[in-house]
Structures are given as structure tokens and as C-alpha cells.
Amino acid sequence: MQGDAGEVAVQVGAKAGKQWRRGRPVPREPAEREDHVASGLPAVEVSRSLRRADLKGVGEVRKDVRELMRRRCRAEAVETAELLATELVTNALVHTECGAEVTVRLAGGRLRVEVGDGAAGRPRAYAAADGDGTHGRGLALVEALAAAWGVETGGGAGKVVWFELADVA
């Protein structure tokens, strides 16, 4: 399927990671669905939910991105997508009081990752100082490695931070 022009999507919902039953968290696997879009090519969708501060969910999102892209994209593109998705999801979970909604779409050799949260404030790039280690470089990595990126604020609460990678197939 590498190089298909079909659309593939992974969606990670906002309140998730685990479902609560009788006081204990029950792990939830991503839901998978395959449909056919108007062109007749398959569209795959995986959903996962992340709760506020559920940093274990960051690794699950990385795994979802890797599995989605593995047979369809170049290895370098997969590594870059994992890194940038990790940065945006971590920012949403650490710097807001909300969960995160992540959507990953692969169509026509272009990948778009969107990370939404319920916080209205726009992310600010951090000017790292010597001795900061790797802290605060997420948006700088996104800016350096993505073909395009931005922030969308809509009529509702929250924002969506997104990036695109071109020619990933």
C-alpha cells in the first residue's frame, strides 16, 4: 500500500487512555475502522482517548502513528512524525489542564497531525538558555522539521496545533 493516494486517519479523543469502572482504570485499545472513500481507496481510522496529564498516552500515540505509517511511508518520515507528534501531545498534556485530541491523516503522500486541547492560550516558543538540557525545544523542532505548521483557534474553547509533512510515501 505504500504510495496509495487514499486517506488514512488516526483519531485520539480527549478524555481517555483508560476507562474507569468500579474505581479502577481499564486500559482501552484503539478502535480500528476501515472504510472506502469516494475514490474507492481504503481509509483507516484508529481512535484513542487521552485524559489530562496521561503521559503514558504519549507513547500510545507514538505507537499509533508508527503503525499507521509503517508500511505506507519512508522510515525517516515515520521517525520525524513520531517525534513531532510526541512534542505536540506532550505540550497539550503538560501545559494545559485538559486532555488531548489527536488526529493523524495520511493522504496523497502528505501527513497532517492535529493536536487539540481545551485551553484557549496559544503556545509560545521557548527561548532555551544554556544548561536547559532539552526542555522547551518542541515547537522549535516542529518549525524546523515540518513542511508547515500552525495554530487554529475556533469558535469553541481550546485550540488545535498542527503540522504537516510532505512527500512521506
CSV table of C-alpha atoms in Angstrom, one decimal:
chain,number,residue,atom,x,y,z
A,1,MET,CA,0.0,0.0,0.0
A,2,GLN,CA,3.0,2.3,0.1
A,3,GLY,CA,2.3,5.4,-2.1
A,4,ASP,CA,-1.6,5.0,-2.0
A,5,ALA,CA,-3.4,8.3,-2.5
A,6,GLY,CA,-6.1,7.1,-0.2
A,7,GLU,CA,-6.7,8.9,3.1
A,8,VAL,CA,-5.8,7.2,6.3
A,9,ALA,CA,-6.7,8.7,9.7
A,10,VAL,CA,-5.9,8.1,13.4
A,11,GLN,CA,-8.0,10.0,15.8
A,12,VAL,CA,-7.3,10.2,19.5
A,13,GLY,CA,-10.1,11.5,21.7
A,14,ALA,CA,-9.9,13.9,24.6
A,15,LYS,CA,-10.9,12.0,27.8
A,16,ALA,CA,-9.1,8.9,27.5
A,17,GLY,CA,-6.3,6.5,27.7
A,18,LYS,CA,-8.3,4.4,30.2
A,19,GLN,CA,-12.0,3.9,31.0
A,20,TRP,CA,-13.0,4.0,34.7
A,21,ARG,CA,-15.1,1.1,36.1
A,22,ARG,CA,-15.6,0.5,39.8
A,23,GLY,CA,-12.8,2.8,40.7
A,24,ARG,CA,-10.1,1.2,38.6
A,25,PRO,CA,-8.7,2.2,35.2
A,26,VAL,CA,-9.3,-0.3,32.5
A,27,PRO,CA,-6.9,0.0,29.5
A,28,ARG,CA,-8.6,0.7,26.2
A,29,GLU,CA,-7.2,-0.4,22.9
A,30,PRO,CA,-7.6,2.0,19.9
A,31,ALA,CA,-10.7,1.3,17.9
A,32,GLU,CA,-9.9,0.5,14.3
A,33,ARG,CA,-12.1,1.0,11.3
A,34,GLU,CA,-11.6,0.7,7.6
A,35,ASP,CA,-13.8,2.5,5.1
A,36,HIS,CA,-13.6,3.3,1.4
A,37,VAL,CA,-13.5,6.9,0.4
A,38,ALA,CA,-15.1,8.2,-2.8
A,39,SER,CA,-12.0,7.2,-4.8
A,40,GLY,CA,-12.5,3.6,-3.7
A,41,LEU,CA,-9.2,3.5,-1.9
A,42,PRO,CA,-9.3,2.4,1.8
A,43,ALA,CA,-9.3,4.9,4.6
A,44,VAL,CA,-8.2,3.5,8.0
A,45,GLU,CA,-9.2,5.2,11.3
A,46,VAL,CA,-7.9,4.5,14.8
A,47,SER,CA,-9.3,6.3,17.8
A,48,ARG,CA,-7.8,6.7,21.3
A,49,SER,CA,-8.7,8.9,24.2
A,50,LEU,CA,-6.2,10.7,26.4
A,51,ARG,CA,-7.0,12.2,29.8
A,52,ARG,CA,-5.3,15.3,31.3
A,53,ALA,CA,-1.7,14.5,32.4
A,54,ASP,CA,-1.9,10.9,31.0
A,55,LEU,CA,1.7,10.9,29.9
A,56,LYS,CA,1.6,7.1,29.2
A,57,GLY,CA,-0.8,8.1,26.4
A,58,VAL,CA,2.1,9.8,24.6
A,59,GLY,CA,3.8,6.5,23.9
A,60,GLU,CA,0.5,5.0,22.8
A,61,VAL,CA,0.1,7.9,20.3
A,62,ARG,CA,3.6,7.3,19.0
A,63,LYS,CA,2.8,3.6,18.5
A,64,ASP,CA,-0.4,4.5,16.7
A,65,VAL,CA,1.5,6.9,14.3
A,66,ARG,CA,4.2,4.3,13.7
A,67,GLU,CA,1.7,1.5,13.0
A,68,LEU,CA,-0.3,3.8,10.7
A,69,MET,CA,2.7,4.8,8.6
A,70,ARG,CA,4.9,1.7,8.8
A,71,ARG,CA,4.0,0.1,5.5
A,72,ARG,CA,3.0,3.2,3.7
A,73,CYS,CA,5.8,5.7,4.3
A,74,ARG,CA,9.6,6.0,4.4
A,75,ALA,CA,11.3,5.2,7.7
A,76,GLU,CA,12.7,8.7,8.0
A,77,ALA,CA,9.2,10.2,7.7
A,78,VAL,CA,7.9,7.8,10.3
A,79,GLU,CA,10.6,8.8,12.8
A,80,THR,CA,10.0,12.5,12.2
A,81,ALA,CA,6.2,12.1,12.5
A,82,GLU,CA,6.6,10.2,15.8
A,83,LEU,CA,9.0,12.9,17.2
A,84,LEU,CA,6.8,15.9,16.3
A,85,ALA,CA,3.5,14.2,17.4
A,86,THR,CA,5.2,13.4,20.7
A,87,GLU,CA,6.2,17.0,21.1
A,88,LEU,CA,2.7,18.4,20.4
A,89,VAL,CA,0.9,15.8,22.5
A,90,THR,CA,3.3,16.2,25.5
A,91,ASN,CA,2.8,20.0,25.3
A,92,ALA,CA,-1.0,19.6,25.4
A,93,LEU,CA,-0.9,17.3,28.3
A,94,VAL,CA,1.7,19.1,30.4
A,95,HIS,CA,0.9,22.7,29.8
A,96,THR,CA,-2.9,22.6,29.9
A,97,GLU,CA,-5.5,21.3,32.4
A,98,CYS,CA,-7.1,19.3,29.6
A,99,GLY,CA,-6.8,16.1,27.7
A,100,ALA,CA,-5.8,16.0,24.1
A,101,GLU,CA,-7.5,15.1,20.8
A,102,VAL,CA,-5.0,14.0,18.2
A,103,THR,CA,-5.9,13.4,14.5
A,104,VAL,CA,-3.4,12.0,12.1
A,105,ARG,CA,-4.3,11.9,8.4
A,106,LEU,CA,-2.2,10.4,5.6
A,107,ALA,CA,-3.4,11.3,2.1
A,108,GLY,CA,-1.6,11.5,-1.2
A,109,GLY,CA,1.9,11.3,0.3
A,110,ARG,CA,1.2,14.1,2.8
A,111,LEU,CA,0.8,13.6,6.6
A,112,ARG,CA,-1.1,16.1,8.8
A,113,VAL,CA,-1.2,15.8,12.6
A,114,GLU,CA,-3.5,17.9,14.7
A,115,VAL,CA,-3.5,18.1,18.5
A,116,GLY,CA,-6.4,19.8,20.1
A,117,ASP,CA,-6.9,20.7,23.7
A,118,GLY,CA,-9.4,22.7,25.7
A,119,ALA,CA,-7.0,25.5,26.6
A,120,ALA,CA,-7.6,28.9,24.9
A,121,GLY,CA,-4.0,30.2,25.2
A,122,ARG,CA,-1.7,30.0,22.1
A,123,PRO,CA,1.5,28.0,22.6
A,124,ARG,CA,4.6,30.2,23.0
A,125,ALA,CA,8.0,29.2,21.7
A,126,TYR,CA,10.5,28.9,24.5
A,127,ALA,CA,13.9,30.6,24.2
A,128,ALA,CA,16.2,27.9,25.6
A,129,ALA,CA,19.1,29.0,27.6
A,130,ASP,CA,22.4,27.2,28.1
A,131,GLY,CA,22.0,24.5,30.7
A,132,ASP,CA,18.3,23.9,30.0
A,133,GLY,CA,19.0,20.5,28.5
A,134,THR,CA,16.3,19.5,26.1
A,135,HIS,CA,13.5,21.4,27.8
A,136,GLY,CA,11.4,23.7,25.7
A,137,ARG,CA,12.5,22.8,22.2
A,138,GLY,CA,9.3,21.1,21.0
A,139,LEU,CA,7.9,24.0,18.9
A,140,ALA,CA,11.4,24.8,17.5
A,141,LEU,CA,11.7,21.1,16.4
A,142,VAL,CA,8.2,21.4,14.7
A,143,GLU,CA,9.2,24.6,13.0
A,144,ALA,CA,12.5,23.1,11.8
A,145,LEU,CA,11.3,19.7,10.6
A,146,ALA,CA,7.7,20.2,9.4
A,147,ALA,CA,6.8,21.4,5.9
A,148,ALA,CA,4.1,23.6,7.5
A,149,TRP,CA,2.6,24.1,11.0
A,150,GLY,CA,0.3,26.5,12.8
A,151,VAL,CA,-2.3,27.1,15.5
A,152,GLU,CA,-6.1,27.3,14.9
A,153,THR,CA,-8.5,28.8,17.4
A,154,GLY,CA,-12.1,28.4,16.6
A,155,GLY,CA,-15.4,29.5,18.0
A,156,GLY,CA,-15.3,26.9,20.8
A,157,ALA,CA,-12.9,26.7,23.7
A,158,GLY,CA,-9.4,25.5,23.0
A,159,LYS,CA,-7.1,25.4,20.1
A,160,VAL,CA,-5.6,23.0,17.6
A,161,VAL,CA,-1.8,22.9,17.0
A,162,TRP,CA,-1.0,21.1,13.7
A,163,PHE,CA,1.9,20.2,11.5
A,164,GLU,CA,2.3,18.7,8.0
A,165,LEU,CA,5.0,16.6,6.5
A,166,ALA,CA,5.2,16.4,2.7
A,167,ASP,CA,6.3,13.5,0.5
A,168,VAL,CA,6.2,10.9,3.2
A,169,ALA,CA,5.5,7.9,0.9
